Amino acid sequence: MTRSGNSALNAARRERELRELGDVGIVDVLVVGGGITGVGVALDAAARGLRTVLVEKRDLAFGTSRWSSKLVHGGLRYLASGGVGIAHESAVERDILLTRTAPHLTRAIPQVVPLLPNIGAAQRVLVRAGFFAGDALRRTAGTSAAVLPRSRRVAAAEALRMAPTLRRNGLRGGLLAWDGQLVDDARLVVAIARTAAAHGATVLTRVEATRVTGDSAELRDALTGETLSVRARSVINAAGVWADRVDPSIELRPSRGTHLVFDAAAFGGLSASLTVPIPGSTSRFVFAFPAAHGRVYLGLTDEDAPGPVPDEPEPTDAEIDFLLDTVNTVLREPLRRSDIRGKFAGLRPLLRTADDSTADISREHAVLHSPGGPITIVGGKLTTYRQMAQDAVDAAVTHARLPAGPSTTDRIPLVGAVSGAARDRIPAPPLLVERYGSEAALITELAATHRDLAAPVAPNLDVLQAEFAYAISHEGALDESDLLDRRTRLGLVTEDRTAALPSARAAFAAQR
């Protein structure tokens, strides 16, 4: 891991840098929005040597960036609909994440399509052809088979080993391919933000930007109510589904993606992404895959979501029924609503087009610039955040004639990045290494030094008190919801959130 400065984000640093910002005459780049794209922009700009400030109204990854499928897709779906460009871009960016920038937060995951009688011959042919195309994408992106093995057909016994709750009657094996998976999307956002801070960016959460123009904004500290004006040579709007609030000239058409949360036991020890073709579609699937904290996530819907954008979107009953009905077509024992431990939904910030359904709107990103307004980056997908950020900063450099060279973020390891033998030598439990990479040693040391921090935050939960303390001292957590809902994902299950809440409160009390 390489870092060029202090990456720790905390309340003291926030207060100091917010105070110093009032004394700065003008910054090079002001970024509005602390999701995956915004922090990517901040890192790209700061790494080019530009004086960069990021402001986020709430917390890092507060919006769509914590509601994703936690997958690093290779773009296969887009290839099926003719989007060769975005498919290749996705595959390239997936390789960068898996092998260079975030090997500690990503991993290869097998995805198995069960060959059952309800999956017809034509659909099987299409899936197999798609997997072959995925192999070609992997090769053109330069990803080795050691990182993502080639696709193949597997016998029924192997399919059952990976997905033990599959229906056995009529099972004729499965089609197997590989893709990338994130340990957690919100943790990726935090790692990028910290890396940006290490390169000199000012990262300020709980700071709202209003009256945003192409070269200025009014900032309001949500914790104190104080305001200040900031001038910038370039302003970049990376507010995601709220981008049209920052620049009303932007027209968005959000779509909602819903997931359900289950205990891992409901899927009998699932070790792959169980991938179920949606009847009538040649490119869409419902999938269940193992996730953090002993859970399985089941997704994904793609429904038009008109109207005001809520802070926390809610799945509809129809979406829940759709996910259950689809996955139950391949399970031996059907899942019921009573098996659901939690649910979440996210809104994709898609550009409004003609009369296409949101399922067919391109996921390509766009860099827009209205007269007198900020540069806006919108669209895209989590996997391609780095390229989106690069394009936005390129536009800012060109428009404002900023003194900066080309992007280098494809070669910058994020905070904690480690792989191979070096990963094996980290003096920390594997679970902590999976979440924090090389930083896991700091948490282990914290727990060893303060024995009370070595205990879990609640019985039967796999998060240590030391992780809460570290999130406050190094990861910019400012309140209990930051700890429960974003630095960890305990909040996705109400019972777990309730159990861990006293520890979250105690962690902040210990800082005072």
Short mmCIF file of C-alpha atoms in Angstrom, two decimals:
data_model
loop_
_atom_site.label_atom_id
_atom_site.label_comp_id
_atom_site.label_asym_id
_atom_site.label_seq_id
_atom_site.Cartn_x
_atom_site.Cartn_y
_atom_site.Cartn_z
CA MET A 1 0.00 0.00 0.00
CA THR A 2 1.25 3.49 -0.81
CA ARG A 3 -0.02 6.72 0.67
CA SER A 4 1.25 10.25 0.26
CA GLY A 5 -0.22 11.69 3.45
CA ASN A 6 -2.53 11.24 6.41
CA SER A 7 -5.67 9.37 5.39
CA ALA A 8 -7.53 9.46 8.71
CA LEU A 9 -10.91 11.19 8.61
CA ASN A 10 -12.47 12.25 11.92
CA ALA A 11 -14.39 15.04 13.64
CA ALA A 12 -11.24 16.93 14.63
CA ARG A 13 -9.89 16.97 11.08
CA ARG A 14 -13.30 17.98 9.74
CA GLU A 15 -13.51 20.92 12.16
CA ARG A 16 -9.98 22.06 11.37
CA GLU A 17 -10.33 21.82 7.61
CA LEU A 18 -13.73 23.50 7.59
CA ARG A 19 -12.24 26.38 9.57
CA GLU A 20 -9.25 26.60 7.23
CA LEU A 21 -11.56 26.57 4.19
CA GLY A 22 -12.93 29.93 5.28
CA ASP A 23 -9.44 31.39 4.90
CA VAL A 24 -8.79 29.95 1.44
CA GLY A 25 -9.20 32.42 -1.40
CA ILE A 26 -10.13 29.99 -4.15
CA VAL A 27 -9.88 26.24 -4.66
CA ASP A 28 -9.28 24.43 -7.93
CA VAL A 29 -12.10 21.90 -7.73
CA LEU A 30 -15.20 21.82 -5.54
CA VAL A 31 -17.01 18.47 -5.62
CA VAL A 32 -20.64 18.26 -4.51
CA GLY A 33 -21.63 14.76 -3.41
CA GLY A 34 -19.94 12.06 -1.32
CA GLY A 35 -21.06 8.91 -3.10
CA ILE A 36 -18.86 6.62 -5.17
CA THR A 37 -18.58 9.09 -8.06
CA GLY A 38 -17.94 12.14 -5.90
CA VAL A 39 -15.14 10.57 -3.89
CA GLY A 40 -13.71 9.20 -7.14
CA VAL A 41 -13.67 12.73 -8.55
CA ALA A 42 -12.00 14.05 -5.39
CA LEU A 43 -9.27 11.40 -5.58
CA ASP A 44 -8.67 11.98 -9.29
CA ALA A 45 -8.42 15.75 -8.88
CA ALA A 46 -6.27 15.64 -5.74
CA ALA A 47 -3.92 13.07 -7.25
CA ARG A 48 -3.32 15.50 -10.14
CA GLY A 49 -2.16 18.09 -7.61
CA LEU A 50 -5.33 20.19 -7.69
CA ARG A 51 -6.61 21.91 -4.53
CA THR A 52 -9.75 19.87 -4.03
CA VAL A 53 -12.68 20.14 -1.63
CA LEU A 54 -15.54 17.64 -1.42
CA VAL A 55 -18.74 18.45 0.45
CA GLU A 56 -21.47 15.96 1.28
CA LYS A 57 -24.78 16.98 2.82
CA ARG A 58 -24.99 13.85 4.97
CA ASP A 59 -22.47 11.00 5.14
CA LEU A 60 -20.17 9.22 2.75
CA ALA A 61 -22.16 6.66 0.73
CA PHE A 62 -25.43 7.95 2.16
CA GLY A 63 -27.32 7.54 -1.12
CA THR A 64 -27.27 4.99 -3.93
CA SER A 65 -23.68 3.96 -3.25
CA ARG A 66 -24.71 1.89 -0.21
CA TRP A 67 -27.69 0.27 -1.92
CA SER A 68 -25.91 -1.50 -4.78
CA SER A 69 -25.63 -5.24 -5.37
CA LYS A 70 -22.08 -5.15 -3.99
CA LEU A 71 -20.86 -6.66 -7.26
CA VAL A 72 -18.15 -5.54 -9.68
CA HIS A 73 -19.80 -6.40 -12.97
CA GLY A 74 -17.95 -7.14 -16.19
CA GLY A 75 -20.71 -5.63 -18.33
CA LEU A 76 -22.19 -8.82 -19.72
CA ARG A 77 -25.75 -7.51 -19.60
CA TYR A 78 -24.80 -4.49 -21.69
CA LEU A 79 -23.14 -6.69 -24.30
CA ALA A 80 -26.41 -8.59 -24.67
CA SER A 81 -28.21 -5.36 -25.53
CA GLY A 82 -25.53 -4.15 -27.94
CA GLY A 83 -23.59 -1.91 -25.56
CA VAL A 84 -20.12 -3.07 -26.56
CA GLY A 85 -18.43 0.11 -25.36
CA ILE A 86 -19.79 0.12 -21.83
CA ALA A 87 -19.33 -3.65 -21.57
CA HIS A 88 -15.63 -3.32 -22.38
CA GLU A 89 -15.26 -0.31 -20.09
CA SER A 90 -16.86 -2.27 -17.24
CA ALA A 91 -14.53 -5.22 -17.79
CA VAL A 92 -11.47 -2.97 -17.79
CA GLU A 93 -12.55 -1.18 -14.62
CA ARG A 94 -13.36 -4.49 -12.95
CA ASP A 95 -9.80 -5.65 -13.63
CA ILE A 96 -8.36 -2.44 -12.16
CA LEU A 97 -10.38 -2.91 -8.96
CA LEU A 98 -9.59 -6.62 -8.60
CA THR A 99 -5.87 -6.44 -9.33
CA ARG A 100 -4.57 -2.93 -8.60
CA THR A 101 -6.65 -0.42 -6.67
CA ALA A 102 -8.83 -2.50 -4.32
CA PRO A 103 -7.77 -6.16 -4.19
CA HIS A 104 -8.55 -6.12 -0.45
CA LEU A 105 -12.18 -5.08 -0.98
CA THR A 106 -12.94 -7.21 -4.04
CA ARG A 107 -12.85 -10.88 -4.89
CA ALA A 108 -13.85 -13.28 -7.62
CA ILE A 109 -17.25 -14.91 -7.18
CA PRO A 110 -18.62 -17.86 -9.15
CA GLN A 111 -22.11 -17.44 -10.59
CA VAL A 112 -24.08 -20.56 -11.37
CA VAL A 113 -27.17 -20.84 -13.54
CA PRO A 114 -28.97 -24.10 -12.64
CA LEU A 115 -30.10 -26.19 -15.57
CA LEU A 116 -33.64 -27.09 -14.55
CA PRO A 117 -36.63 -27.96 -16.75
CA ASN A 118 -38.17 -24.50 -16.34
CA ILE A 119 -35.10 -22.95 -18.03
CA GLY A 120 -35.76 -23.66 -21.69
CA ALA A 121 -33.29 -24.73 -24.35
CA ALA A 122 -33.26 -21.32 -26.06
CA GLN A 123 -32.54 -19.58 -22.78
CA ARG A 124 -29.75 -22.03 -22.00
CA VAL A 125 -28.16 -21.32 -25.37
CA LEU A 126 -28.38 -17.57 -24.77
CA VAL A 127 -26.86 -17.86 -21.29
CA ARG A 128 -24.02 -20.04 -22.57
CA ALA A 129 -23.36 -17.63 -25.44
CA GLY A 130 -23.37 -14.77 -22.97
CA PHE A 131 -20.85 -16.53 -20.76
CA PHE A 132 -18.58 -17.14 -23.76
CA ALA A 133 -18.86 -13.43 -24.56
CA GLY A 134 -17.95 -12.71 -20.95
CA ASP A 135 -14.80 -14.80 -21.38
CA ALA A 136 -13.91 -12.69 -24.42
CA LEU A 137 -14.52 -9.51 -22.43
CA ARG A 138 -12.24 -10.77 -19.68
CA ARG A 139 -9.45 -11.46 -22.17
CA THR A 140 -9.77 -8.10 -23.96
CA ALA A 141 -9.67 -6.34 -20.58
CA GLY A 142 -6.40 -8.12 -19.78
CA THR A 143 -7.79 -10.09 -16.83
CA SER A 144 -6.02 -13.39 -16.42
CA ALA A 145 -7.83 -16.69 -15.90
CA ALA A 146 -6.04 -16.89 -12.55
CA VAL A 147 -8.08 -13.86 -11.43
CA LEU A 148 -11.38 -14.80 -13.12
CA PRO A 149 -11.51 -18.38 -14.44
CA ARG A 150 -13.20 -19.13 -17.75
CA SER A 151 -16.81 -20.22 -17.86
CA ARG A 152 -17.80 -23.89 -18.10
CA ARG A 153 -20.62 -26.35 -17.54
CA VAL A 154 -20.70 -28.14 -14.18
CA ALA A 155 -22.34 -31.36 -13.05
CA ALA A 156 -25.37 -31.43 -10.78
CA ALA A 157 -23.23 -32.40 -7.78
CA GLU A 158 -21.02 -29.34 -8.18
CA ALA A 159 -23.99 -27.05 -8.67
CA LEU A 160 -25.48 -28.41 -5.44
CA ARG A 161 -22.20 -27.95 -3.61
CA MET A 162 -22.23 -24.26 -4.47
CA ALA A 163 -25.98 -23.82 -3.97
CA PRO A 164 -27.21 -26.57 -1.62
CA THR A 165 -30.88 -25.51 -1.62
CA LEU A 166 -31.33 -26.01 -5.37
CA ARG A 167 -34.15 -28.25 -6.47
CA ARG A 168 -32.66 -31.68 -7.17
CA ASN A 169 -35.48 -33.10 -9.25
CA GLY A 170 -34.65 -32.51 -12.90
CA LEU A 171 -31.34 -30.72 -12.17
CA ARG A 172 -28.98 -31.35 -15.09
CA GLY A 173 -26.02 -29.45 -13.77
CA GLY A 174 -25.33 -25.78 -14.22
CA LEU A 175 -23.58 -23.13 -16.26
CA LEU A 176 -20.74 -21.49 -14.34
CA ALA A 177 -19.05 -18.14 -14.91
CA TRP A 178 -17.08 -15.73 -12.74
CA ASP A 179 -17.48 -12.07 -11.89
CA GLY A 180 -16.26 -9.66 -9.22
CA GLN A 181 -17.79 -9.01 -5.82
CA LEU A 182 -17.27 -6.19 -3.35
CA VAL A 183 -16.84 -6.87 0.33
CA ASP A 184 -19.10 -3.84 0.70
CA ASP A 185 -19.95 -0.82 -1.46
CA ALA A 186 -19.99 1.72 1.38
CA ARG A 187 -16.58 0.53 2.57
CA LEU A 188 -15.22 1.10 -0.94
CA VAL A 189 -16.52 4.68 -0.85
CA VAL A 190 -14.84 5.29 2.51
CA ALA A 191 -11.54 3.84 1.24
CA ILE A 192 -11.59 6.12 -1.81
CA ALA A 193 -12.43 9.16 0.32
CA ARG A 194 -9.56 8.39 2.68
CA THR A 195 -7.19 7.92 -0.24
CA ALA A 196 -8.30 11.28 -1.62
CA ALA A 197 -7.62 12.84 1.80
CA ALA A 198 -4.16 11.25 1.80
CA HIS A 199 -3.50 13.04 -1.49
CA GLY A 200 -4.51 16.39 -0.01
CA ALA A 201 -8.25 16.59 -0.65
CA THR A 202 -10.51 18.17 1.95
CA VAL A 203 -13.41 15.79 2.61
CA LEU A 204 -16.30 17.35 4.54
CA THR A 205 -19.46 15.48 5.47
CA ARG A 206 -22.56 17.10 7.02
CA VAL A 207 -21.89 20.14 4.82
CA GLU A 208 -24.61 21.18 2.40
CA ALA A 209 -23.91 23.08 -0.82
CA THR A 210 -26.53 25.59 -1.97
CA ARG A 211 -26.62 28.27 -4.67
CA VAL A 212 -24.18 26.22 -6.70
CA THR A 213 -22.78 27.87 -9.84
CA GLY A 214 -19.94 27.05 -12.16
CA ASP A 215 -17.44 28.78 -9.89
CA SER A 216 -18.94 29.08 -6.41
CA ALA A 217 -21.24 27.66 -3.76
CA GLU A 218 -22.70 28.56 -0.42
CA LEU A 219 -21.81 25.96 2.21
CA ARG A 220 -23.74 25.27 5.41
CA ASP A 221 -22.33 23.23 8.28
CA ALA A 222 -25.25 21.00 9.33
CA LEU A 223 -23.69 20.50 12.78
CA THR A 224 -23.36 24.16 13.71
CA GLY A 225 -25.55 26.01 11.22
CA GLU A 226 -22.64 28.24 10.22
CA THR A 227 -22.32 29.21 6.56
CA LEU A 228 -19.50 30.29 4.28
CA SER A 229 -19.00 31.04 0.61
CA VAL A 230 -16.45 29.15 -1.44
CA ARG A 231 -15.05 30.13 -4.81
CA ALA A 232 -13.69 27.47 -7.14
CA ARG A 233 -12.12 27.44 -10.56
CA SER A 234 -14.38 24.50 -11.32
CA VAL A 235 -17.39 22.96 -9.60
CA ILE A 236 -18.34 19.33 -10.25
CA ASN A 237 -21.84 18.11 -9.46
CA ALA A 238 -21.62 14.44 -8.43
CA ALA A 239 -24.82 14.34 -6.39
CA GLY A 240 -26.22 11.22 -8.05
CA VAL A 241 -30.01 11.00 -7.91
CA TRP A 242 -30.04 14.49 -6.40
CA ALA A 243 -27.98 16.01 -9.25
CA ASP A 244 -31.01 17.85 -10.57
CA ARG A 245 -31.33 19.68 -7.24
CA VAL A 246 -27.81 21.02 -7.66
CA ASP A 247 -28.40 21.88 -11.33
CA PRO A 248 -32.11 22.10 -12.26
CA SER A 249 -31.25 21.87 -15.97
CA ILE A 250 -30.49 18.17 -15.49
CA GLU A 251 -33.36 15.76 -16.21
CA LEU A 252 -33.13 12.39 -14.48
CA ARG A 253 -35.26 9.30 -14.69
CA PRO A 254 -34.37 7.22 -11.64
CA SER A 255 -34.99 3.50 -11.51
CA ARG A 256 -35.29 1.48 -8.31
CA GLY A 257 -33.28 -1.64 -7.62
CA THR A 258 -34.51 -3.71 -4.68
CA HIS A 259 -32.74 -6.41 -2.63
CA LEU A 260 -33.89 -8.70 0.15
CA VAL A 261 -31.67 -9.82 3.04
CA PHE A 262 -31.70 -13.38 4.41
CA ASP A 263 -29.68 -15.32 6.95
CA ALA A 264 -27.10 -17.48 5.19
CA ALA A 265 -28.80 -20.54 6.70
CA ALA A 266 -31.84 -19.91 4.50
CA PHE A 267 -29.67 -20.84 1.51
CA GLY A 268 -27.83 -23.70 3.21
CA GLY A 269 -24.30 -22.34 2.94
CA LEU A 270 -24.43 -20.66 -0.47
CA SER A 271 -20.90 -20.16 -1.84
CA ALA A 272 -21.71 -18.75 -5.29
CA SER A 273 -24.05 -16.26 -6.88
CA LEU A 274 -27.16 -18.32 -7.63
CA THR A 275 -28.25 -16.77 -10.91
CA VAL A 276 -31.82 -17.26 -12.14
CA PRO A 277 -32.89 -16.02 -15.59
CA ILE A 278 -36.01 -13.85 -15.51
CA PRO A 279 -38.71 -15.43 -17.68
CA GLY A 280 -39.12 -13.57 -20.96
CA SER A 281 -35.77 -11.74 -20.73
CA THR A 282 -32.54 -12.59 -22.52
CA SER A 283 -30.27 -10.39 -20.39
CA ARG A 284 -31.78 -10.01 -16.93
CA PHE A 285 -31.42 -12.28 -13.89
CA VAL A 286 -32.37 -12.51 -10.26
CA PHE A 287 -29.41 -13.57 -8.15
CA ALA A 288 -28.71 -14.58 -4.57
CA PHE A 289 -25.18 -14.31 -3.23
CA PRO A 290 -23.32 -14.54 0.09
CA ALA A 291 -22.66 -11.23 1.83
CA ALA A 292 -21.17 -9.74 4.99
CA HIS A 293 -22.31 -10.61 8.52
CA GLY A 294 -23.50 -14.14 7.61
CA ARG A 295 -26.17 -13.00 5.19
CA VAL A 296 -27.40 -13.57 1.67
CA TYR A 297 -28.67 -10.76 -0.57
CA LEU A 298 -31.34 -11.47 -3.16
CA GLY A 299 -31.85 -9.00 -6.03
CA LEU A 300 -32.43 -7.23 -8.34
CA THR A 301 -35.39 -5.27 -9.68
CA ASP A 302 -35.37 -2.47 -12.23
CA GLU A 303 -38.50 -0.36 -11.85
CA ASP A 304 -39.26 3.19 -12.88
CA ALA A 305 -39.21 5.44 -9.79
CA PRO A 306 -40.84 8.78 -10.66
CA GLY A 307 -41.57 11.50 -8.16
CA PRO A 308 -39.53 13.05 -5.34
CA VAL A 309 -36.33 11.25 -4.37
CA PRO A 310 -36.53 9.94 -0.78
CA ASP A 311 -33.51 9.76 1.50
CA GLU A 312 -34.06 6.01 1.89
CA PRO A 313 -36.08 4.36 -0.88
CA GLU A 314 -38.43 1.55 0.14
CA PRO A 315 -39.04 -1.70 -1.76
CA THR A 316 -42.61 -2.26 -2.87
CA ASP A 317 -44.67 -5.34 -2.10
CA ALA A 318 -44.74 -6.15 -5.82
CA GLU A 319 -40.93 -6.10 -6.00
CA ILE A 320 -40.63 -8.35 -2.96
CA ASP A 321 -43.09 -10.83 -4.48
CA PHE A 322 -41.25 -10.72 -7.82
CA LEU A 323 -37.90 -11.58 -6.22
CA LEU A 324 -39.35 -14.39 -4.12
CA ASP A 325 -41.39 -15.85 -6.98
CA THR A 326 -38.41 -15.82 -9.36
CA VAL A 327 -35.85 -17.40 -7.04
CA ASN A 328 -38.38 -19.97 -5.81
CA THR A 329 -38.56 -21.44 -9.33
CA VAL A 330 -35.18 -23.10 -8.68
CA LEU A 331 -35.31 -23.84 -4.94
CA ARG A 332 -36.23 -27.12 -3.31
CA GLU A 333 -38.10 -25.41 -0.47
CA PRO A 334 -39.66 -22.04 -1.33
CA LEU A 335 -38.61 -18.96 0.60
CA ARG A 336 -41.39 -17.03 2.33
CA ARG A 337 -41.77 -13.50 3.53
CA SER A 338 -41.17 -14.73 7.07
CA ASP A 339 -37.62 -15.72 6.01
CA ILE A 340 -36.73 -12.14 5.08
CA ARG A 341 -34.47 -10.45 7.66
CA GLY A 342 -34.18 -7.09 5.91
CA LYS A 343 -34.64 -5.26 2.65
CA PHE A 344 -33.19 -2.27 0.84
CA ALA A 345 -33.66 -0.34 -2.36
CA GLY A 346 -31.49 2.10 -4.28
CA LEU A 347 -32.20 4.58 -7.04
CA ARG A 348 -30.03 4.63 -10.14
CA PRO A 349 -29.37 8.18 -11.43
CA LEU A 350 -30.28 7.54 -15.08
CA LEU A 351 -30.58 10.33 -17.62
CA ARG A 352 -34.10 10.86 -18.93
CA THR A 353 -34.51 9.61 -22.49
CA ALA A 354 -37.48 9.15 -24.79
CA ASP A 355 -40.05 6.45 -23.97
CA ASP A 356 -37.66 3.64 -23.07
CA SER A 357 -38.29 1.65 -19.93
CA THR A 358 -35.62 2.12 -17.29
CA ALA A 359 -34.58 -1.50 -17.81
CA ASP A 360 -33.47 -0.57 -21.32
CA ILE A 361 -31.93 2.85 -20.71
CA SER A 362 -28.19 2.83 -21.26
CA ARG A 363 -26.00 2.82 -18.16
CA GLU A 364 -23.39 4.88 -19.97
CA HIS A 365 -22.39 7.96 -18.05
CA ALA A 366 -22.52 11.51 -19.30
CA VAL A 367 -20.59 14.66 -18.51
CA LEU A 368 -22.87 17.68 -18.86
CA HIS A 369 -22.16 21.39 -18.56
CA SER A 370 -24.94 23.95 -18.52
CA PRO A 371 -24.11 27.64 -19.16
CA GLY A 372 -22.96 29.22 -15.92
CA GLY A 373 -23.56 26.01 -14.02
CA PRO A 374 -21.35 23.24 -12.65
CA ILE A 375 -19.97 20.31 -14.59
CA THR A 376 -22.30 17.39 -13.88
CA ILE A 377 -21.35 13.71 -14.00
CA VAL A 378 -24.36 11.41 -14.04
CA GLY A 379 -25.44 7.94 -15.13
CA GLY A 380 -22.96 5.10 -15.19
CA LYS A 381 -22.57 2.34 -12.62
CA LEU A 382 -20.52 1.61 -9.54
CA THR A 383 -17.97 -0.51 -11.41
CA THR A 384 -17.07 2.34 -13.74
CA TYR A 385 -16.85 5.07 -11.09
CA ARG A 386 -13.12 5.64 -11.72
CA GLN A 387 -13.55 6.27 -15.45
CA MET A 388 -16.53 8.53 -14.71
CA ALA A 389 -14.42 10.55 -12.29
CA GLN A 390 -11.56 10.79 -14.77
CA ASP A 391 -13.87 12.09 -17.49
CA ALA A 392 -15.39 14.69 -15.14
CA VAL A 393 -11.99 15.98 -14.02
CA ASP A 394 -10.74 16.00 -17.62
CA ALA A 395 -13.71 18.25 -18.47
CA ALA A 396 -12.93 20.54 -15.53
CA VAL A 397 -9.24 20.76 -16.45
CA THR A 398 -10.11 21.66 -20.03
CA HIS A 399 -12.86 24.13 -19.22
CA ALA A 400 -11.06 25.98 -16.42
CA ARG A 401 -7.57 25.50 -17.87
CA LEU A 402 -6.39 23.95 -14.65
CA PRO A 403 -2.67 23.13 -14.33
CA ALA A 404 -2.94 19.36 -14.23
CA GLY A 405 -1.71 16.35 -16.14
CA PRO A 406 -3.60 13.18 -17.03
CA SER A 407 -5.34 10.92 -14.51
CA THR A 408 -3.27 8.39 -12.59
CA THR A 409 -6.02 6.74 -10.54
CA ASP A 410 -5.78 3.46 -12.42
CA ARG A 411 -2.44 2.99 -10.66
CA ILE A 412 -3.23 4.33 -7.16
CA PRO A 413 -3.91 1.64 -4.53
CA LEU A 414 -6.65 2.59 -2.13
CA VAL A 415 -6.04 2.77 1.60
CA GLY A 416 -5.60 -0.78 2.88
CA ALA A 417 -4.84 -2.30 -0.53
CA VAL A 418 -2.91 -5.53 -0.21
CA SER A 419 -2.86 -8.90 -1.96
CA GLY A 420 -0.95 -12.14 -2.32
CA ALA A 421 1.66 -13.16 0.23
CA ALA A 422 1.65 -9.72 1.85
CA ARG A 423 -2.02 -10.18 2.67
CA ASP A 424 -1.28 -13.53 4.30
CA ARG A 425 1.32 -11.95 6.57
CA ILE A 426 -1.00 -9.33 8.09
CA PRO A 427 -1.20 -9.99 11.87
CA ALA A 428 -4.99 -9.91 12.05
CA PRO A 429 -7.94 -12.32 11.80
CA PRO A 430 -9.02 -13.10 8.21
CA LEU A 431 -12.41 -11.45 8.71
CA LEU A 432 -10.79 -8.13 9.60
CA VAL A 433 -8.32 -8.43 6.70
CA GLU A 434 -11.26 -8.93 4.35
CA ARG A 435 -12.87 -5.69 5.55
CA TYR A 436 -9.82 -3.48 6.05
CA GLY A 437 -6.89 -5.00 4.18
CA SER A 438 -3.57 -3.93 5.65
CA GLU A 439 -5.40 -1.57 8.04
CA ALA A 440 -6.69 -4.64 9.89
CA ALA A 441 -3.45 -4.72 11.85
CA LEU A 442 -4.33 -1.33 13.37
CA ILE A 443 -7.68 -2.62 14.58
CA THR A 444 -6.08 -5.75 16.01
CA GLU A 445 -3.56 -3.60 17.84
CA LEU A 446 -6.36 -1.37 19.13
CA ALA A 447 -8.22 -4.41 20.50
CA ALA A 448 -5.05 -5.77 22.09
CA THR A 449 -4.23 -2.44 23.75
CA HIS A 450 -7.76 -1.79 25.00
CA ARG A 451 -9.19 -5.14 26.02
CA ASP A 452 -12.75 -3.83 26.24
CA LEU A 453 -12.59 -3.15 22.49
CA ALA A 454 -11.88 -6.80 21.72
CA ALA A 455 -15.50 -7.77 22.46
CA PRO A 456 -18.23 -7.88 19.80
CA VAL A 457 -20.61 -4.94 19.63
CA ALA A 458 -23.44 -7.30 20.56
CA PRO A 459 -23.78 -11.05 21.15
CA ASN A 460 -23.69 -13.16 17.96
CA LEU A 461 -22.57 -10.25 15.78
CA ASP A 462 -19.21 -10.36 13.98
CA VAL A 463 -18.22 -6.70 14.47
CA LEU A 464 -15.77 -5.74 17.21
CA GLN A 465 -15.98 -2.72 19.47
CA ALA A 466 -12.57 -1.81 18.04
CA GLU A 467 -14.14 -1.46 14.60
CA PHE A 468 -16.54 1.17 15.90
CA ALA A 469 -13.66 3.02 17.56
CA TYR A 470 -11.61 2.87 14.36
CA ALA A 471 -14.52 4.12 12.24
CA ILE A 472 -14.71 7.19 14.48
CA SER A 473 -10.96 7.87 14.57
CA HIS A 474 -10.07 7.00 10.94
CA GLU A 475 -13.18 6.63 8.77
CA GLY A 476 -15.08 9.85 9.40
CA ALA A 477 -18.05 8.40 11.32
CA LEU A 478 -19.82 11.26 13.12
CA ASP A 479 -22.89 9.56 14.63
CA GLU A 480 -24.42 6.18 15.39
CA SER A 481 -26.08 5.81 12.00
CA ASP A 482 -22.71 6.22 10.29
CA LEU A 483 -21.43 3.25 12.29
CA LEU A 484 -24.46 1.00 11.95
CA ASP A 485 -25.65 1.78 8.44
CA ARG A 486 -22.49 2.54 6.44
CA ARG A 487 -19.15 1.72 8.15
CA THR A 488 -20.75 -1.63 8.96
CA ARG A 489 -23.98 -2.97 7.45
CA LEU A 490 -25.53 -4.16 10.68
CA GLY A 491 -28.39 -1.73 10.09
CA LEU A 492 -29.75 -3.77 7.17
CA VAL A 493 -31.33 -6.08 9.74
CA THR A 494 -33.45 -4.20 12.28
CA GLU A 495 -32.82 -6.66 15.11
CA ASP A 496 -29.04 -6.46 14.62
CA ARG A 497 -29.16 -2.68 14.48
CA THR A 498 -31.11 -2.52 17.74
CA ALA A 499 -28.69 -4.92 19.43
CA ALA A 500 -25.62 -2.93 18.35
CA LEU A 501 -27.00 0.57 19.01
CA PRO A 502 -25.87 0.76 22.68
CA SER A 503 -22.30 -0.04 21.62
CA ALA A 504 -22.45 2.62 18.91
CA ARG A 505 -23.57 5.20 21.46
CA ALA A 506 -20.89 4.09 23.90
CA ALA A 507 -18.22 4.39 21.21
CA PHE A 508 -19.00 8.09 20.76
CA ALA A 509 -19.29 8.65 24.50
CA ALA A 510 -15.78 7.26 24.91
CA GLN A 511 -14.44 9.91 22.50
CA ARG A 512 -15.69 12.81 24.62
#
